[in-house]
mmCIF file with all atom_site columns, C-alpha atoms in Angstrom:
data_model
loop_
_atom_site.group_PDB
_atom_site.id
_atom_site.type_symbol
_atom_site.label_atom_id
_atom_site.label_alt_id
_atom_site.label_comp_id
_atom_site.label_asym_id
_atom_site.label_entity_id
_atom_site.label_seq_id
_atom_site.pdbx_PDB_ins_code
_atom_site.Cartn_x
_atom_site.Cartn_y
_atom_site.Cartn_z
_atom_site.occupancy
_atom_site.B_iso_or_equiv
_atom_site.pdbx_formal_charge
_atom_site.auth_seq_id
_atom_site.auth_comp_id
_atom_site.auth_asym_id
_atom_site.auth_atom_id
_atom_site.pdbx_PDB_model_num
ATOM 1   C CA . ALA W 1 1   ? 30.347 -62.848 1.089   1.00 96.00 ? 33  ALA W CA 1
ATOM 2   C CA . ILE W 1 2   ? 26.723 -63.653 1.787   1.00 97.00 ? 34  ILE W CA 1
ATOM 3   C CA . GLN W 1 3   ? 25.958 -63.299 5.488   1.00 98.00 ? 35  GLN W CA 1
ATOM 4   C CA . LEU W 1 4   ? 23.355 -65.468 7.182   1.00 98.00 ? 36  LEU W CA 1
ATOM 5   C CA . THR W 1 5   ? 21.798 -64.170 10.389  1.00 98.00 ? 37  THR W CA 1
ATOM 6   C CA . GLN W 1 6   ? 19.882 -66.625 12.533  1.00 98.00 ? 38  GLN W CA 1
ATOM 7   C CA . SER W 1 7   ? 17.358 -65.662 15.174  1.00 98.00 ? 39  SER W CA 1
ATOM 8   C CA . PRO W 1 8   ? 17.080 -66.242 17.968  1.00 98.00 ? 40  PRO W CA 1
ATOM 9   C CA . SER W 1 9   ? 20.627 -67.196 19.002  1.00 98.00 ? 41  SER W CA 1
ATOM 10  C CA . SER W 1 10  ? 19.130 -69.405 21.680  1.00 97.00 ? 42  SER W CA 1
ATOM 11  C CA . LEU W 1 11  ? 15.745 -70.410 22.963  1.00 97.00 ? 43  LEU W CA 1
ATOM 12  C CA . SER W 1 12  ? 14.233 -72.428 25.757  1.00 97.00 ? 44  SER W CA 1
ATOM 13  C CA . ALA W 1 13  ? 11.321 -74.681 24.960  1.00 96.00 ? 45  ALA W CA 1
ATOM 14  C CA . SER W 1 14  ? 9.407  -77.604 26.372  1.00 96.00 ? 46  SER W CA 1
ATOM 15  C CA . VAL W 1 15  ? 8.764  -81.020 24.918  1.00 96.00 ? 47  VAL W CA 1
ATOM 16  C CA . GLY W 1 16  ? 5.783  -80.748 22.603  1.00 96.00 ? 48  GLY W CA 1
ATOM 17  C CA . ASP W 1 17  ? 6.309  -77.077 21.775  1.00 97.00 ? 49  ASP W CA 1
ATOM 18  C CA . ARG W 1 18  ? 6.350  -75.749 18.241  1.00 98.00 ? 50  ARG W CA 1
ATOM 19  C CA . VAL W 1 19  ? 9.713  -74.132 17.540  1.00 98.00 ? 51  VAL W CA 1
ATOM 20  C CA . THR W 1 20  ? 10.607 -71.787 14.692  1.00 98.00 ? 52  THR W CA 1
ATOM 21  C CA . ILE W 1 21  ? 14.112 -70.635 13.808  1.00 98.00 ? 53  ILE W CA 1
ATOM 22  C CA . THR W 1 22  ? 14.711 -67.900 11.247  1.00 98.00 ? 54  THR W CA 1
ATOM 23  C CA . CYS W 1 23  ? 17.636 -67.423 8.885   1.00 98.00 ? 55  CYS W CA 1
ATOM 24  C CA . ARG W 1 24  ? 18.005 -64.171 6.948   1.00 98.00 ? 56  ARG W CA 1
ATOM 25  C CA . ALA W 1 25  ? 20.449 -63.819 4.055   1.00 98.00 ? 57  ALA W CA 1
ATOM 26  C CA . SER W 1 26  ? 22.214 -60.549 3.241   1.00 98.00 ? 58  SER W CA 1
ATOM 27  C CA . GLN W 1 27  ? 21.234 -60.988 -0.396  1.00 98.00 ? 59  GLN W CA 1
ATOM 28  C CA . GLY W 1 28  ? 18.909 -63.235 -2.353  1.00 97.00 ? 60  GLY W CA 1
ATOM 29  C CA . ILE W 1 29  ? 19.919 -66.887 -2.456  1.00 96.00 ? 61  ILE W CA 1
ATOM 30  C CA . ARG W 1 30  ? 16.874 -68.386 -4.199  1.00 95.00 ? 62  ARG W CA 1
ATOM 31  C CA . SER W 1 31  ? 16.267 -71.598 -2.259  1.00 95.00 ? 63  SER W CA 1
ATOM 32  C CA . ASP W 1 32  ? 19.948 -72.592 -1.985  1.00 95.00 ? 64  ASP W CA 1
ATOM 33  C CA . ILE W 1 33  ? 19.893 -73.188 1.743   1.00 97.00 ? 65  ILE W CA 1
ATOM 34  C CA . ALA W 1 34  ? 20.277 -76.205 4.017   1.00 98.00 ? 66  ALA W CA 1
ATOM 35  C CA . TRP W 1 35  ? 19.634 -76.733 7.713   1.00 98.00 ? 67  TRP W CA 1
ATOM 36  C CA . TYR W 1 36  ? 21.705 -78.897 10.068  1.00 98.00 ? 68  TYR W CA 1
ATOM 37  C CA . GLN W 1 37  ? 21.363 -80.157 13.614  1.00 98.00 ? 69  GLN W CA 1
ATOM 38  C CA . GLN W 1 38  ? 24.446 -80.536 15.775  1.00 98.00 ? 70  GLN W CA 1
ATOM 39  C CA . LYS W 1 39  ? 24.672 -82.134 19.177  1.00 98.00 ? 71  LYS W CA 1
ATOM 40  C CA . ALA W 1 40  ? 27.604 -81.551 21.504  1.00 95.00 ? 72  ALA W CA 1
ATOM 41  C CA . GLY W 1 41  ? 30.742 -83.353 20.389  1.00 95.00 ? 73  GLY W CA 1
ATOM 42  C CA . ARG W 1 42  ? 29.117 -84.668 17.221  1.00 98.00 ? 74  ARG W CA 1
ATOM 43  C CA . ALA W 1 43  ? 29.272 -83.831 13.554  1.00 98.00 ? 75  ALA W CA 1
ATOM 44  C CA . PRO W 1 44  ? 26.382 -81.875 12.054  1.00 98.00 ? 76  PRO W CA 1
ATOM 45  C CA . ARG W 1 45  ? 23.441 -83.800 10.629  1.00 98.00 ? 77  ARG W CA 1
ATOM 46  C CA . LEU W 1 46  ? 21.597 -82.678 7.508   1.00 98.00 ? 78  LEU W CA 1
ATOM 47  C CA . LEU W 1 47  ? 17.907 -81.990 8.089   1.00 98.00 ? 79  LEU W CA 1
ATOM 48  C CA . ILE W 1 48  ? 16.628 -79.881 5.201   1.00 98.00 ? 80  ILE W CA 1
ATOM 49  C CA . TYR W 1 49  ? 18.040 -78.947 1.793   1.00 96.00 ? 81  TYR W CA 1
ATOM 50  C CA . ASP W 1 50  ? 16.858 -76.760 -1.052  1.00 95.00 ? 82  ASP W CA 1
ATOM 51  C CA . ALA W 1 51  ? 15.025 -74.729 1.616   1.00 97.00 ? 83  ALA W CA 1
ATOM 52  C CA . SER W 1 52  ? 12.172 -77.185 2.077   1.00 98.00 ? 84  SER W CA 1
ATOM 53  C CA . SER W 1 53  ? 13.216 -80.713 1.093   1.00 97.00 ? 85  SER W CA 1
ATOM 54  C CA . LEU W 1 54  ? 13.382 -83.169 3.971   1.00 98.00 ? 86  LEU W CA 1
ATOM 55  C CA . GLN W 1 55  ? 16.517 -85.313 4.022   1.00 97.00 ? 87  GLN W CA 1
ATOM 56  C CA . SER W 1 56  ? 15.847 -89.041 3.979   1.00 96.00 ? 88  SER W CA 1
ATOM 57  C CA . GLY W 1 57  ? 15.475 -90.469 7.472   1.00 97.00 ? 89  GLY W CA 1
ATOM 58  C CA . VAL W 1 58  ? 14.703 -87.129 9.132   1.00 98.00 ? 90  VAL W CA 1
ATOM 59  C CA . PRO W 1 59  ? 11.437 -87.078 11.113  1.00 98.00 ? 91  PRO W CA 1
ATOM 60  C CA . SER W 1 60  ? 8.546  -85.254 9.483   1.00 98.00 ? 92  SER W CA 1
ATOM 61  C CA . ARG W 1 61  ? 8.194  -82.891 12.455  1.00 98.00 ? 93  ARG W CA 1
ATOM 62  C CA . PHE W 1 62  ? 11.052 -80.953 10.851  1.00 98.00 ? 94  PHE W CA 1
ATOM 63  C CA . SER W 1 63  ? 10.142 -78.649 7.990   1.00 98.00 ? 95  SER W CA 1
ATOM 64  C CA . GLY W 1 64  ? 11.696 -75.753 6.131   1.00 98.00 ? 96  GLY W CA 1
ATOM 65  C CA . SER W 1 65  ? 10.318 -72.886 4.132   1.00 98.00 ? 97  SER W CA 1
ATOM 66  C CA . GLY W 1 66  ? 11.281 -69.657 2.440   1.00 97.00 ? 98  GLY W CA 1
ATOM 67  C CA . SER W 1 67  ? 13.049 -68.313 -0.604  1.00 96.00 ? 99  SER W CA 1
ATOM 68  C CA . GLY W 1 68  ? 15.073 -65.276 -1.523  1.00 97.00 ? 100 GLY W CA 1
ATOM 69  C CA . THR W 1 69  ? 16.353 -63.838 1.755   1.00 98.00 ? 101 THR W CA 1
ATOM 70  C CA . ASP W 1 70  ? 14.088 -65.202 4.505   1.00 98.00 ? 102 ASP W CA 1
ATOM 71  C CA . PHE W 1 71  ? 13.961 -68.811 5.619   1.00 98.00 ? 103 PHE W CA 1
ATOM 72  C CA . THR W 1 72  ? 12.547 -70.750 8.526   1.00 98.00 ? 104 THR W CA 1
ATOM 73  C CA . LEU W 1 73  ? 13.130 -74.104 10.147  1.00 98.00 ? 105 LEU W CA 1
ATOM 74  C CA . THR W 1 74  ? 10.146 -75.388 12.115  1.00 98.00 ? 106 THR W CA 1
ATOM 75  C CA . ILE W 1 75  ? 9.945  -78.253 14.571  1.00 98.00 ? 107 ILE W CA 1
ATOM 76  C CA . SER W 1 76  ? 6.250  -78.975 14.926  1.00 98.00 ? 108 SER W CA 1
ATOM 77  C CA . SER W 1 77  ? 6.424  -80.813 18.246  1.00 97.00 ? 109 SER W CA 1
ATOM 78  C CA . LEU W 1 78  ? 9.749  -80.687 20.038  1.00 97.00 ? 110 LEU W CA 1
ATOM 79  C CA . GLN W 1 79  ? 11.086 -84.037 21.223  1.00 96.00 ? 111 GLN W CA 1
ATOM 80  C CA . PRO W 1 80  ? 13.770 -84.702 23.867  1.00 94.00 ? 112 PRO W CA 1
ATOM 81  C CA . GLU W 1 81  ? 16.273 -85.690 21.173  1.00 95.00 ? 113 GLU W CA 1
ATOM 82  C CA . ASP W 1 82  ? 15.811 -82.343 19.387  1.00 97.00 ? 114 ASP W CA 1
ATOM 83  C CA . PHE W 1 83  ? 17.669 -80.308 21.985  1.00 94.00 ? 115 PHE W CA 1
ATOM 84  C CA . ALA W 1 84  ? 20.727 -79.249 20.004  1.00 97.00 ? 116 ALA W CA 1
ATOM 85  C CA . THR W 1 85  ? 22.189 -76.387 17.988  1.00 98.00 ? 117 THR W CA 1
ATOM 86  C CA . TYR W 1 86  ? 20.789 -75.679 14.541  1.00 98.00 ? 118 TYR W CA 1
ATOM 87  C CA . TYR W 1 87  ? 22.616 -74.037 11.636  1.00 98.00 ? 119 TYR W CA 1
ATOM 88  C CA . CYS W 1 88  ? 21.536 -72.748 8.255   1.00 98.00 ? 120 CYS W CA 1
ATOM 89  C CA . GLN W 1 89  ? 23.973 -72.732 5.320   1.00 98.00 ? 121 GLN W CA 1
ATOM 90  C CA . GLN W 1 90  ? 23.862 -71.158 1.876   1.00 97.00 ? 122 GLN W CA 1
ATOM 91  C CA . PHE W 1 91  ? 25.173 -72.749 -1.316  1.00 94.00 ? 123 PHE W CA 1
ATOM 92  C CA . LYS W 1 92  ? 24.299 -69.881 -3.632  1.00 94.00 ? 124 LYS W CA 1
ATOM 93  C CA . SER W 1 93  ? 27.848 -68.589 -4.034  1.00 94.00 ? 125 SER W CA 1
ATOM 94  C CA . TYR W 1 94  ? 31.366 -68.892 -2.661  1.00 96.00 ? 126 TYR W CA 1
ATOM 95  C CA . PRO W 1 95  ? 32.361 -68.601 0.071   1.00 97.00 ? 127 PRO W CA 1
ATOM 96  C CA . TRP W 1 96  ? 29.686 -70.964 1.348   1.00 97.00 ? 128 TRP W CA 1
ATOM 97  C CA . THR W 1 97  ? 28.587 -69.549 4.675   1.00 98.00 ? 129 THR W CA 1
ATOM 98  C CA . PHE W 1 98  ? 26.736 -70.696 7.766   1.00 98.00 ? 130 PHE W CA 1
ATOM 99  C CA . GLY W 1 99  ? 24.511 -68.876 10.179  1.00 98.00 ? 131 GLY W CA 1
ATOM 100 C CA . GLN W 1 100 ? 25.891 -68.401 13.684  1.00 98.00 ? 132 GLN W CA 1
ATOM 101 C CA . GLY W 1 101 ? 23.654 -71.127 15.100  1.00 98.00 ? 133 GLY W CA 1
ATOM 102 C CA . THR W 1 102 ? 20.575 -71.364 17.299  1.00 98.00 ? 134 THR W CA 1
ATOM 103 C CA . LYS W 1 103 ? 20.838 -73.357 20.507  1.00 98.00 ? 135 LYS W CA 1
ATOM 104 C CA . VAL W 1 104 ? 17.593 -75.037 21.557  1.00 98.00 ? 136 VAL W CA 1
ATOM 105 C CA . GLU W 1 105 ? 17.569 -75.750 25.281  1.00 96.00 ? 137 GLU W CA 1
ATOM 106 C CA . ILE W 1 106 ? 15.210 -77.456 27.651  1.00 88.00 ? 138 ILE W CA 1
ATOM 107 C CA . LYS W 1 107 ? 12.827 -75.149 29.494  1.00 87.00 ? 139 LYS W CA 1
ATOM 108 C CA . GLU R 2 1   ? 27.507 -97.273 4.206   1.00 96.00 ? 37  GLU R CA 1
ATOM 109 C CA . VAL R 2 2   ? 29.216 -93.966 3.530   1.00 97.00 ? 38  VAL R CA 1
ATOM 110 C CA . GLN R 2 3   ? 32.107 -93.299 5.870   1.00 98.00 ? 39  GLN R CA 1
ATOM 111 C CA . LEU R 2 4   ? 34.483 -90.366 6.131   1.00 98.00 ? 40  LEU R CA 1
ATOM 112 C CA . VAL R 2 5   ? 37.333 -90.748 8.601   1.00 98.00 ? 41  VAL R CA 1
ATOM 113 C CA . GLU R 2 6   ? 39.667 -87.837 9.300   1.00 98.00 ? 42  GLU R CA 1
ATOM 114 C CA . SER R 2 7   ? 43.144 -88.100 10.734  1.00 98.00 ? 43  SER R CA 1
ATOM 115 C CA . GLY R 2 8   ? 46.251 -86.000 11.180  1.00 98.00 ? 44  GLY R CA 1
ATOM 116 C CA . GLY R 2 9   ? 45.129 -83.468 13.751  1.00 97.00 ? 45  GLY R CA 1
ATOM 117 C CA . GLY R 2 10  ? 47.218 -82.499 16.735  1.00 98.00 ? 46  GLY R CA 1
ATOM 118 C CA . LEU R 2 11  ? 49.134 -79.751 18.499  1.00 98.00 ? 47  LEU R CA 1
ATOM 119 C CA . VAL R 2 12  ? 51.315 -77.502 16.355  1.00 98.00 ? 48  VAL R CA 1
ATOM 120 C CA . GLN R 2 13  ? 53.154 -74.275 17.048  1.00 98.00 ? 49  GLN R CA 1
ATOM 121 C CA . PRO R 2 14  ? 52.172 -71.011 15.357  1.00 98.00 ? 50  PRO R CA 1
ATOM 122 C CA . GLY R 2 15  ? 53.801 -70.834 11.949  1.00 98.00 ? 51  GLY R CA 1
ATOM 123 C CA . GLY R 2 16  ? 53.945 -74.604 11.695  1.00 98.00 ? 52  GLY R CA 1
ATOM 124 C CA . SER R 2 17  ? 52.391 -77.034 9.243   1.00 98.00 ? 53  SER R CA 1
ATOM 125 C CA . LEU R 2 18  ? 50.045 -79.974 9.418   1.00 98.00 ? 54  LEU R CA 1
ATOM 126 C CA . ARG R 2 19  ? 48.464 -82.280 6.856   1.00 98.00 ? 55  ARG R CA 1
ATOM 127 C CA . LEU R 2 20  ? 44.987 -83.639 7.425   1.00 98.00 ? 56  LEU R CA 1
ATOM 128 C CA . SER R 2 21  ? 43.666 -86.724 5.674   1.00 98.00 ? 57  SER R CA 1
ATOM 129 C CA . CYS R 2 22  ? 40.183 -88.049 5.107   1.00 98.00 ? 58  CYS R CA 1
ATOM 130 C CA . ALA R 2 23  ? 39.620 -91.665 4.109   1.00 98.00 ? 59  ALA R CA 1
ATOM 131 C CA . ALA R 2 24  ? 36.367 -92.180 2.223   1.00 98.00 ? 60  ALA R CA 1
ATOM 132 C CA . SER R 2 25  ? 34.450 -95.407 1.739   1.00 98.00 ? 61  SER R CA 1
ATOM 133 C CA . GLY R 2 26  ? 30.998 -96.631 0.831   1.00 98.00 ? 62  GLY R CA 1
ATOM 134 C CA . PHE R 2 27  ? 30.611 -94.512 -2.295  1.00 97.00 ? 63  PHE R CA 1
ATOM 135 C CA . THR R 2 28  ? 32.398 -93.788 -5.574  1.00 97.00 ? 64  THR R CA 1
ATOM 136 C CA . PHE R 2 29  ? 34.765 -91.110 -4.291  1.00 98.00 ? 65  PHE R CA 1
ATOM 137 C CA . SER R 2 30  ? 35.853 -89.933 -7.727  1.00 97.00 ? 66  SER R CA 1
ATOM 138 C CA . ASN R 2 31  ? 32.261 -88.928 -8.588  1.00 95.00 ? 67  ASN R CA 1
ATOM 139 C CA . TYR R 2 32  ? 31.922 -86.325 -5.834  1.00 96.00 ? 68  TYR R CA 1
ATOM 140 C CA . TRP R 2 33  ? 33.136 -82.885 -4.920  1.00 96.00 ? 69  TRP R CA 1
ATOM 141 C CA . MET R 2 34  ? 34.649 -82.905 -1.439  1.00 97.00 ? 70  MET R CA 1
ATOM 142 C CA . SER R 2 35  ? 35.032 -80.277 1.254   1.00 98.00 ? 71  SER R CA 1
ATOM 143 C CA . TRP R 2 36  ? 36.649 -79.314 4.527   1.00 98.00 ? 72  TRP R CA 1
ATOM 144 C CA . VAL R 2 37  ? 34.597 -77.508 7.180   1.00 98.00 ? 73  VAL R CA 1
ATOM 145 C CA . ARG R 2 38  ? 35.938 -76.361 10.550  1.00 98.00 ? 74  ARG R CA 1
ATOM 146 C CA . GLN R 2 39  ? 34.565 -75.403 13.917  1.00 98.00 ? 75  GLN R CA 1
ATOM 147 C CA . ALA R 2 40  ? 36.564 -73.442 16.477  1.00 98.00 ? 76  ALA R CA 1
ATOM 148 C CA . PRO R 2 41  ? 35.980 -74.475 20.098  1.00 97.00 ? 77  PRO R CA 1
ATOM 149 C CA . GLY R 2 42  ? 32.557 -73.283 21.240  1.00 96.00 ? 78  GLY R CA 1
ATOM 150 C CA . LYS R 2 43  ? 31.951 -71.519 17.917  1.00 97.00 ? 79  LYS R CA 1
ATOM 151 C CA . GLY R 2 44  ? 29.953 -72.077 14.751  1.00 98.00 ? 80  GLY R CA 1
ATOM 152 C CA . LEU R 2 45  ? 30.721 -73.861 11.526  1.00 98.00 ? 81  LEU R CA 1
ATOM 153 C CA . GLU R 2 46  ? 32.967 -72.403 8.819   1.00 98.00 ? 82  GLU R CA 1
ATOM 154 C CA . TRP R 2 47  ? 33.385 -73.796 5.323   1.00 98.00 ? 83  TRP R CA 1
ATOM 155 C CA . VAL R 2 48  ? 37.102 -73.953 4.471   1.00 98.00 ? 84  VAL R CA 1
ATOM 156 C CA . ALA R 2 49  ? 37.668 -75.443 1.014   1.00 98.00 ? 85  ALA R CA 1
ATOM 157 C CA . ASN R 2 50  ? 36.186 -77.435 -1.878  1.00 95.00 ? 86  ASN R CA 1
ATOM 158 C CA . ILE R 2 51  ? 37.716 -79.596 -4.568  1.00 96.00 ? 87  ILE R CA 1
ATOM 159 C CA . LYS R 2 52  ? 36.114 -80.869 -7.752  1.00 95.00 ? 88  LYS R CA 1
ATOM 160 C CA . GLN R 2 53  ? 35.968 -84.533 -8.646  1.00 95.00 ? 89  GLN R CA 1
ATOM 161 C CA . ASP R 2 54  ? 39.118 -84.462 -10.786 1.00 95.00 ? 90  ASP R CA 1
ATOM 162 C CA . GLY R 2 55  ? 40.909 -81.821 -8.738  1.00 96.00 ? 91  GLY R CA 1
ATOM 163 C CA . SER R 2 56  ? 40.700 -79.242 -11.533 1.00 96.00 ? 92  SER R CA 1
ATOM 164 C CA . GLU R 2 57  ? 38.774 -76.691 -9.454  1.00 95.00 ? 93  GLU R CA 1
ATOM 165 C CA . LYS R 2 58  ? 39.465 -75.620 -5.905  1.00 97.00 ? 94  LYS R CA 1
ATOM 166 C CA . TYR R 2 59  ? 37.854 -72.945 -3.764  1.00 97.00 ? 95  TYR R CA 1
ATOM 167 C CA . TYR R 2 60  ? 38.884 -71.517 -0.410  1.00 98.00 ? 96  TYR R CA 1
ATOM 168 C CA . VAL R 2 61  ? 37.580 -69.185 2.249   1.00 98.00 ? 97  VAL R CA 1
ATOM 169 C CA . ASP R 2 62  ? 39.608 -65.964 2.173   1.00 98.00 ? 98  ASP R CA 1
ATOM 170 C CA . SER R 2 63  ? 41.159 -66.514 5.608   1.00 98.00 ? 99  SER R CA 1
ATOM 171 C CA . VAL R 2 64  ? 43.096 -69.604 4.430   1.00 98.00 ? 100 VAL R CA 1
ATOM 172 C CA . LYS R 2 65  ? 43.967 -68.635 0.848   1.00 98.00 ? 101 LYS R CA 1
ATOM 173 C CA . GLY R 2 66  ? 47.681 -68.944 0.202   1.00 98.00 ? 102 GLY R CA 1
ATOM 174 C CA . ARG R 2 67  ? 48.199 -70.986 3.388   1.00 98.00 ? 103 ARG R CA 1
ATOM 175 C CA . PHE R 2 68  ? 45.992 -74.083 2.953   1.00 98.00 ? 104 PHE R CA 1
ATOM 176 C CA . THR R 2 69  ? 45.858 -76.451 -0.010  1.00 98.00 ? 105 THR R CA 1
ATOM 177 C CA . ILE R 2 70  ? 43.112 -78.978 -0.616  1.00 98.00 ? 106 ILE R CA 1
ATOM 178 C CA . SER R 2 71  ? 43.940 -82.040 -2.705  1.00 98.00 ? 107 SER R CA 1
ATOM 179 C CA . ARG R 2 72  ? 42.708 -85.542 -3.355  1.00 98.00 ? 108 ARG R CA 1
ATOM 180 C CA . ASP R 2 73  ? 43.890 -88.942 -4.530  1.00 98.00 ? 109 ASP R CA 1
ATOM 181 C CA . ASN R 2 74  ? 41.024 -90.746 -6.198  1.00 98.00 ? 110 ASN R CA 1
ATOM 182 C CA . ALA R 2 75  ? 43.025 -93.985 -6.459  1.00 98.00 ? 111 ALA R CA 1
ATOM 183 C CA . LYS R 2 76  ? 43.294 -94.003 -2.666  1.00 98.00 ? 112 LYS R CA 1
ATOM 184 C CA . ASN R 2 77  ? 39.792 -92.595 -1.989  1.00 98.00 ? 113 ASN R CA 1
ATOM 185 C CA . SER R 2 78  ? 41.430 -89.892 0.075   1.00 98.00 ? 114 SER R CA 1
ATOM 186 C CA . LEU R 2 79  ? 41.061 -86.171 0.635   1.00 98.00 ? 115 LEU R CA 1
ATOM 187 C CA . TYR R 2 80  ? 43.792 -83.975 2.110   1.00 98.00 ? 116 TYR R CA 1
ATOM 188 C CA . LEU R 2 81  ? 44.262 -80.526 3.597   1.00 98.00 ? 117 LEU R CA 1
ATOM 189 C CA . GLN R 2 82  ? 47.803 -79.198 3.752   1.00 98.00 ? 118 GLN R CA 1
ATOM 190 C CA . MET R 2 83  ? 47.888 -76.396 6.303   1.00 98.00 ? 119 MET R CA 1
ATOM 191 C CA . ASN R 2 84  ? 50.918 -74.088 6.408   1.00 98.00 ? 120 ASN R CA 1
ATOM 192 C CA . SER R 2 85  ? 51.696 -70.927 8.349   1.00 98.00 ? 121 SER R CA 1
ATOM 193 C CA . LEU R 2 86  ? 49.218 -71.949 10.990  1.00 98.00 ? 122 LEU R CA 1
ATOM 194 C CA . ARG R 2 87  ? 47.784 -69.350 13.339  1.00 98.00 ? 123 ARG R CA 1
ATOM 195 C CA . ALA R 2 88  ? 46.056 -69.558 16.695  1.00 98.00 ? 124 ALA R CA 1
ATOM 196 C CA . GLU R 2 89  ? 42.770 -68.720 14.970  1.00 98.00 ? 125 GLU R CA 1
ATOM 197 C CA . ASP R 2 90  ? 43.055 -71.912 12.896  1.00 98.00 ? 126 ASP R CA 1
ATOM 198 C CA . THR R 2 91  ? 42.468 -73.931 16.063  1.00 98.00 ? 127 THR R CA 1
ATOM 199 C CA . ALA R 2 92  ? 39.356 -75.968 15.376  1.00 98.00 ? 128 ALA R CA 1
ATOM 200 C CA . VAL R 2 93  ? 37.831 -79.336 14.738  1.00 98.00 ? 129 VAL R CA 1
ATOM 201 C CA . TYR R 2 94  ? 38.224 -79.986 11.017  1.00 98.00 ? 130 TYR R CA 1
ATOM 202 C CA . TYR R 2 95  ? 35.496 -82.004 9.331   1.00 98.00 ? 131 TYR R CA 1
ATOM 203 C CA . CYS R 2 96  ? 35.690 -83.736 5.999   1.00 98.00 ? 132 CYS R CA 1
ATOM 204 C CA . ALA R 2 97  ? 32.294 -83.424 4.321   1.00 98.00 ? 133 ALA R CA 1
ATOM 205 C CA . ARG R 2 98  ? 30.689 -84.533 1.100   1.00 98.00 ? 134 ARG R CA 1
ATOM 206 C CA . PRO R 2 99  ? 28.654 -81.907 -0.737  1.00 96.00 ? 135 PRO R CA 1
ATOM 207 C CA . TYR R 2 100 ? 25.775 -83.226 -2.821  1.00 93.00 ? 136 TYR R CA 1
ATOM 208 C CA . CYS R 2 101 ? 26.086 -81.541 -6.203  1.00 91.00 ? 137 CYS R CA 1
ATOM 209 C CA . ILE R 2 102 ? 24.213 -82.101 -9.445  1.00 87.00 ? 138 ILE R CA 1
ATOM 210 C CA . GLY R 2 103 ? 24.583 -80.314 -12.738 1.00 83.00 ? 139 GLY R CA 1
ATOM 211 C CA . GLY R 2 104 ? 26.884 -77.630 -11.399 1.00 80.00 ? 140 GLY R CA 1
ATOM 212 C CA . ALA R 2 105 ? 24.759 -76.802 -8.361  1.00 87.00 ? 141 ALA R CA 1
ATOM 213 C CA . CYS R 2 106 ? 25.272 -77.998 -4.809  1.00 88.00 ? 142 CYS R CA 1
ATOM 214 C CA . TYR R 2 107 ? 22.535 -78.474 -2.266  1.00 88.00 ? 143 TYR R CA 1
ATOM 215 C CA . ASN R 2 108 ? 23.894 -79.712 1.041   1.00 93.00 ? 144 ASN R CA 1
ATOM 216 C CA . PHE R 2 109 ? 26.550 -81.577 2.961   1.00 97.00 ? 145 PHE R CA 1
ATOM 217 C CA . ASP R 2 110 ? 24.951 -84.997 3.199   1.00 96.00 ? 146 ASP R CA 1
ATOM 218 C CA . TYR R 2 111 ? 27.802 -86.821 4.926   1.00 98.00 ? 147 TYR R CA 1
ATOM 219 C CA . TRP R 2 112 ? 30.324 -85.686 7.504   1.00 98.00 ? 148 TRP R CA 1
ATOM 220 C CA . GLY R 2 113 ? 33.285 -87.284 9.194   1.00 98.00 ? 149 GLY R CA 1
ATOM 221 C CA . GLN R 2 114 ? 33.712 -87.268 12.961  1.00 98.00 ? 150 GLN R CA 1
ATOM 222 C CA . GLY R 2 115 ? 36.306 -84.496 12.817  1.00 98.00 ? 151 GLY R CA 1
ATOM 223 C CA . THR R 2 116 ? 39.920 -84.115 13.859  1.00 98.00 ? 152 THR R CA 1
ATOM 224 C CA . LEU R 2 117 ? 41.124 -81.456 16.295  1.00 98.00 ? 153 LEU R CA 1
ATOM 225 C CA . VAL R 2 118 ? 43.878 -79.065 15.304  1.00 98.00 ? 154 VAL R CA 1
ATOM 226 C CA . THR R 2 119 ? 45.346 -76.943 18.090  1.00 98.00 ? 155 THR R CA 1
ATOM 227 C CA . VAL R 2 120 ? 47.743 -74.138 17.214  1.00 98.00 ? 156 VAL R CA 1
ATOM 228 C CA . SER R 2 121 ? 49.565 -73.018 20.319  1.00 97.00 ? 157 SER R CA 1
ATOM 229 C CA . SER R 2 122 ? 53.048 -72.428 21.651  1.00 96.00 ? 158 SER R CA 1
#
């Protein structure tokens, strides 16, 4: 199975900060990766797909990049509603796998 | 508006069985692959199973193979997960999710249900 390792596991940041989360795959997955945001008690919400495509309705401060094994999710200017846990997921091959998550907390 | 509504969760003893359902609306259910994804309390997300539009292909994570069965009824716009031989480690919120797939490739889960909690405990 393809393993996805996110870093950091958690981070503290302030409103307005630029935040970058990394996802590393154990083998090449082209650009077959998506990013989700999950708030406590809620279902995940799709942010980015195909490594860099912004899902409709998602604010443009969210962006994704990367291909092969290394991917990043960037929030250009953190907003109060962005404090949540973020997950990457690969669709390259079964079993589809998720990263362990990155919790973004208020500093 | 796309809606996915899960039901059927609850408390079950180890070794027991449970059947989850997901009622879909707002889209042509028979045109889409469908999935189950779970999340143990305080843990991350885990993909569980997929089923093709006509039910002819099914895929499972290794930890549930031989115990869980995914199925669908396109006439009823419903997705199911039959869970047998349940273990404590199956305790989780189970989400019904719609993968967006085109031409044999899938790109994301674009819609999720609210989840249903399954607790396996004596």
